[in-house]
XYZ file of N, CA and C in Angstrom:
78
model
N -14.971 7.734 22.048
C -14.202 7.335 20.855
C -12.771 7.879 20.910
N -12.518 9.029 21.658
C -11.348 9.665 21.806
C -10.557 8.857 22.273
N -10.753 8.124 23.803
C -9.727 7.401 24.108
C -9.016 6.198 23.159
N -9.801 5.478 22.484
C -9.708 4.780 21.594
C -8.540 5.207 20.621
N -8.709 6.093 19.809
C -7.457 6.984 19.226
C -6.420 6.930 20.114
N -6.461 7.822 21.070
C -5.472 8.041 22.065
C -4.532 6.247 23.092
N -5.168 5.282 23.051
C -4.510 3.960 23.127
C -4.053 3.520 22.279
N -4.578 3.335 21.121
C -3.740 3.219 19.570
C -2.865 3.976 19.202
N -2.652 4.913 19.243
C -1.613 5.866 19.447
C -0.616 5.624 20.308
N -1.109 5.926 21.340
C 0.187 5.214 22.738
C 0.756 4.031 22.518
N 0.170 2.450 22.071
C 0.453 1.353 21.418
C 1.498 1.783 20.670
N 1.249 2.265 19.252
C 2.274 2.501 18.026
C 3.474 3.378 18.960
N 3.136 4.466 19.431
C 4.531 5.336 20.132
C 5.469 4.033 20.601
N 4.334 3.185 21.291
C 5.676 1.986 22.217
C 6.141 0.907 21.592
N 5.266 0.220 20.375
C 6.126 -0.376 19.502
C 7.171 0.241 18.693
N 7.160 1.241 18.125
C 7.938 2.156 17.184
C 9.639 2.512 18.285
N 8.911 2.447 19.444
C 10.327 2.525 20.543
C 10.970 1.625 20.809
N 10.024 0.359 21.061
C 10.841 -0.784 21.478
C 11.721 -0.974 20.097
N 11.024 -1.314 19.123
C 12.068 -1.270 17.456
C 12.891 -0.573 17.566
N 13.270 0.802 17.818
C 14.146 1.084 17.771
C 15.415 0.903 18.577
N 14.464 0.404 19.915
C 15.495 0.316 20.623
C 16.244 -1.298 20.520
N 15.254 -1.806 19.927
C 16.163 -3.277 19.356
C 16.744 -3.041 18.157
N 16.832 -2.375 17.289
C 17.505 -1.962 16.266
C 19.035 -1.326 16.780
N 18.870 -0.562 17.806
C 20.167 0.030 18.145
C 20.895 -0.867 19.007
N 20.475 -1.617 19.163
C 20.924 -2.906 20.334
C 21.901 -4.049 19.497
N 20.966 -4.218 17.942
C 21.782 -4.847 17.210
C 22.789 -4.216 16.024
């Protein structure tokens, strides 16, 4: 079940980055 957490987690870290990094782009 741990990993489970731990991919959902990693997911959100890399959406929350890419946003930002398209946010600073525009």
């Amino acid at each position: 079940m741990d990993f489970i957490i731990e991919g959902i987690r990693k997911a959100f870290q890399l959406i929350f980055t890419l946003d930002s990094e398209i946010f600073s782009i525009v």
